[in-house]
Amino acid sequence: MVRDEEFSSALRDFFHRALIASPEMTARVERHRKLLLEARASQQAGVPADSPGARDIAERVAADSGELVAALTGEHDADKARRSVAEFDRNGDAARCRDRAAGLRLLTRYHSLVATINGTPQPDLDRDRAAAVRAWMAAALRQGG
């Protein structure tokens, strides 16, 4: 990957545009990662999706997703961010992921290598577990309308 100039250039451009390397963005991404870990722990602990606790976590993830997108793109649409969490469709998202699979595998591998170098937690590569958490959050958000 390091020798692939096209990949390296595209990655550098992306991170430069997104200001990912800034302390503010690093903190924002870490906060989002912790929220997702909280959601996963609750879902795996059997917290019902129709409970107030599940809805609270899902609402916080949705709000933070909107803020993260706004920081990356400059566009903030809280309703769109909430809909993207609430309307998760395991089958539809799986088809979209297959279409982007090669690029996603390469980017995931890159994130894994960076985590190894930096001594930070590895990305969760279990797609089924991630999909189950997203479905749980979607159900929690749909419970409240």
Tab-separated table of C-alpha atoms in Angstrom:
chain	number	residue	atom	x	y	z
A	1	MET	CA	0.000	0.000	0.000
A	2	VAL	CA	2.794	2.386	0.863
A	3	ARG	CA	4.291	1.862	-2.601
A	4	ASP	CA	0.966	2.428	-4.388
A	5	GLU	CA	1.340	6.104	-5.317
A	6	GLU	CA	-2.266	6.487	-6.465
A	7	PHE	CA	-3.619	5.097	-3.187
A	8	SER	CA	-1.178	7.106	-1.080
A	9	SER	CA	-1.984	10.305	-2.943
A	10	ALA	CA	-5.735	9.780	-2.676
A	11	LEU	CA	-5.438	8.986	1.017
A	12	ARG	CA	-3.260	12.037	1.692
A	13	ASP	CA	-5.737	14.248	-0.164
A	14	PHE	CA	-8.665	12.810	1.769
A	15	PHE	CA	-7.025	13.271	5.150
A	16	HIS	CA	-5.807	16.743	4.253
A	17	ARG	CA	-9.282	17.830	3.146
A	18	ALA	CA	-10.905	16.278	6.187
A	19	LEU	CA	-8.311	17.583	8.605
A	20	ILE	CA	-8.324	14.130	10.191
A	21	ALA	CA	-4.842	14.657	11.552
A	22	SER	CA	-5.826	17.692	13.609
A	23	PRO	CA	-6.163	17.181	17.369
A	24	GLU	CA	-9.780	18.364	17.186
A	25	MET	CA	-10.714	15.837	14.510
A	26	THR	CA	-8.798	13.058	16.230
A	27	ALA	CA	-10.740	13.759	19.434
A	28	ARG	CA	-14.033	13.887	17.512
A	29	VAL	CA	-13.369	10.543	15.819
A	30	GLU	CA	-12.354	8.992	19.141
A	31	ARG	CA	-15.565	10.265	20.779
A	32	HIS	CA	-17.599	8.695	17.979
A	33	ARG	CA	-15.688	5.414	18.302
A	34	LYS	CA	-16.473	5.323	22.037
A	35	LEU	CA	-20.164	5.947	21.370
A	36	LEU	CA	-20.206	3.050	18.914
A	37	LEU	CA	-18.464	0.834	21.471
A	38	GLU	CA	-21.098	1.823	24.035
A	39	ALA	CA	-23.842	0.908	21.570
A	40	ARG	CA	-22.201	-2.436	20.798
A	41	ALA	CA	-21.782	-3.269	24.490
A	42	SER	CA	-25.441	-2.462	25.192
A	43	GLN	CA	-26.691	-4.447	22.214
A	44	GLN	CA	-24.525	-7.438	23.129
A	45	ALA	CA	-25.650	-7.209	26.764
A	46	GLY	CA	-29.225	-7.705	25.571
A	47	VAL	CA	-30.577	-4.210	26.204
A	48	PRO	CA	-33.919	-4.232	24.361
A	49	ALA	CA	-34.046	-1.932	21.337
A	50	ASP	CA	-37.366	-0.552	22.562
A	51	SER	CA	-35.896	0.573	25.900
A	52	PRO	CA	-35.180	4.195	26.828
A	53	GLY	CA	-31.488	3.329	27.256
A	54	ALA	CA	-31.186	1.974	23.720
A	55	ARG	CA	-32.976	4.999	22.305
A	56	ASP	CA	-30.676	7.359	24.245
A	57	ILE	CA	-27.553	5.694	22.868
A	58	ALA	CA	-28.944	5.612	19.318
A	59	GLU	CA	-29.928	9.292	19.512
A	60	ARG	CA	-26.434	10.220	20.718
A	61	VAL	CA	-24.794	8.190	17.934
A	62	ALA	CA	-27.047	9.813	15.333
A	63	ALA	CA	-26.364	13.329	16.641
A	64	ASP	CA	-22.632	12.695	16.792
A	65	SER	CA	-22.684	11.223	13.273
A	66	GLY	CA	-24.216	14.466	12.051
A	67	GLU	CA	-21.537	16.500	13.784
A	68	LEU	CA	-18.796	14.287	12.375
A	69	VAL	CA	-20.157	14.635	8.839
A	70	ALA	CA	-20.417	18.387	9.342
A	71	ALA	CA	-16.795	18.556	10.462
A	72	LEU	CA	-15.695	16.572	7.411
A	73	THR	CA	-17.881	18.218	4.775
A	74	GLY	CA	-19.029	21.519	6.231
A	75	GLU	CA	-22.654	20.442	5.764
A	76	HIS	CA	-24.767	19.790	8.847
A	77	ASP	CA	-28.136	18.112	8.506
A	78	ALA	CA	-29.178	16.579	11.815
A	79	ASP	CA	-32.347	15.065	10.341
A	80	LYS	CA	-30.394	13.374	7.545
A	81	ALA	CA	-27.890	11.976	10.048
A	82	ARG	CA	-30.720	10.598	12.195
A	83	ARG	CA	-32.441	9.084	9.154
A	84	SER	CA	-29.208	7.405	8.081
A	85	VAL	CA	-29.129	5.577	11.425
A	86	ALA	CA	-32.893	4.940	11.683
A	87	GLU	CA	-33.282	3.679	8.124
A	88	PHE	CA	-30.481	1.129	8.263
A	89	ASP	CA	-31.376	-1.829	6.078
A	90	ARG	CA	-29.069	-4.797	6.514
A	91	ASN	CA	-29.810	-6.139	3.021
A	92	GLY	CA	-29.597	-2.790	1.225
A	93	ASP	CA	-26.422	-1.784	3.034
A	94	ALA	CA	-24.877	-5.182	2.314
A	95	ALA	CA	-25.441	-4.675	-1.421
A	96	ARG	CA	-23.873	-1.203	-1.292
A	97	CYS	CA	-20.910	-2.570	0.655
A	98	ARG	CA	-20.349	-5.329	-1.915
A	99	ASP	CA	-20.186	-2.676	-4.635
A	100	ARG	CA	-17.408	-0.885	-2.729
A	101	ALA	CA	-15.795	-4.000	-1.255
A	102	ALA	CA	-12.337	-3.727	-2.817
A	103	GLY	CA	-11.856	-0.117	-1.746
A	104	LEU	CA	-13.264	-0.801	1.701
A	105	ARG	CA	-10.951	-3.787	2.212
A	106	LEU	CA	-7.943	-1.686	1.282
A	107	LEU	CA	-8.996	1.194	3.542
A	108	THR	CA	-9.796	-1.196	6.410
A	109	ARG	CA	-6.379	-2.817	6.019
A	110	TYR	CA	-4.795	0.633	6.105
A	111	HIS	CA	-6.670	1.514	9.310
A	112	SER	CA	-5.571	-1.778	10.832
A	113	LEU	CA	-1.924	-1.109	9.999
A	114	VAL	CA	-2.126	2.445	11.363
A	115	ALA	CA	-3.680	1.110	14.585
A	116	THR	CA	-0.839	-1.387	14.902
A	117	ILE	CA	1.799	1.290	14.363
A	118	ASN	CA	0.121	3.750	16.738
A	119	GLY	CA	-0.754	1.160	19.375
A	120	THR	CA	-4.445	2.065	19.201
A	121	PRO	CA	-7.420	-0.343	19.145
A	122	GLN	CA	-7.881	-2.320	15.949
A	123	PRO	CA	-10.979	-1.583	13.862
A	124	ASP	CA	-13.837	-4.030	14.333
A	125	LEU	CA	-13.757	-6.149	11.184
A	126	ASP	CA	-16.781	-8.303	12.037
A	127	ARG	CA	-19.396	-7.032	9.566
A	128	ASP	CA	-22.181	-9.167	11.025
A	129	ARG	CA	-21.583	-7.766	14.517
A	130	ALA	CA	-21.457	-4.208	13.159
A	131	ALA	CA	-24.661	-4.794	11.180
A	132	ALA	CA	-26.396	-6.197	14.275
A	133	VAL	CA	-25.508	-3.082	16.273
A	134	ARG	CA	-26.678	-0.794	13.460
A	135	ALA	CA	-29.962	-2.728	13.192
A	136	TRP	CA	-30.410	-2.450	16.975
A	137	MET	CA	-29.875	1.326	16.863
A	138	ALA	CA	-32.251	1.659	13.893
A	139	ALA	CA	-34.933	-0.237	15.796
A	140	ALA	CA	-34.366	1.950	18.863
A	141	LEU	CA	-34.819	5.135	16.840
A	142	ARG	CA	-37.908	3.829	15.054
A	143	GLN	CA	-39.542	3.008	18.416
A	144	GLY	CA	-39.897	6.691	19.199
A	145	GLY	CA	-41.081	7.739	15.759
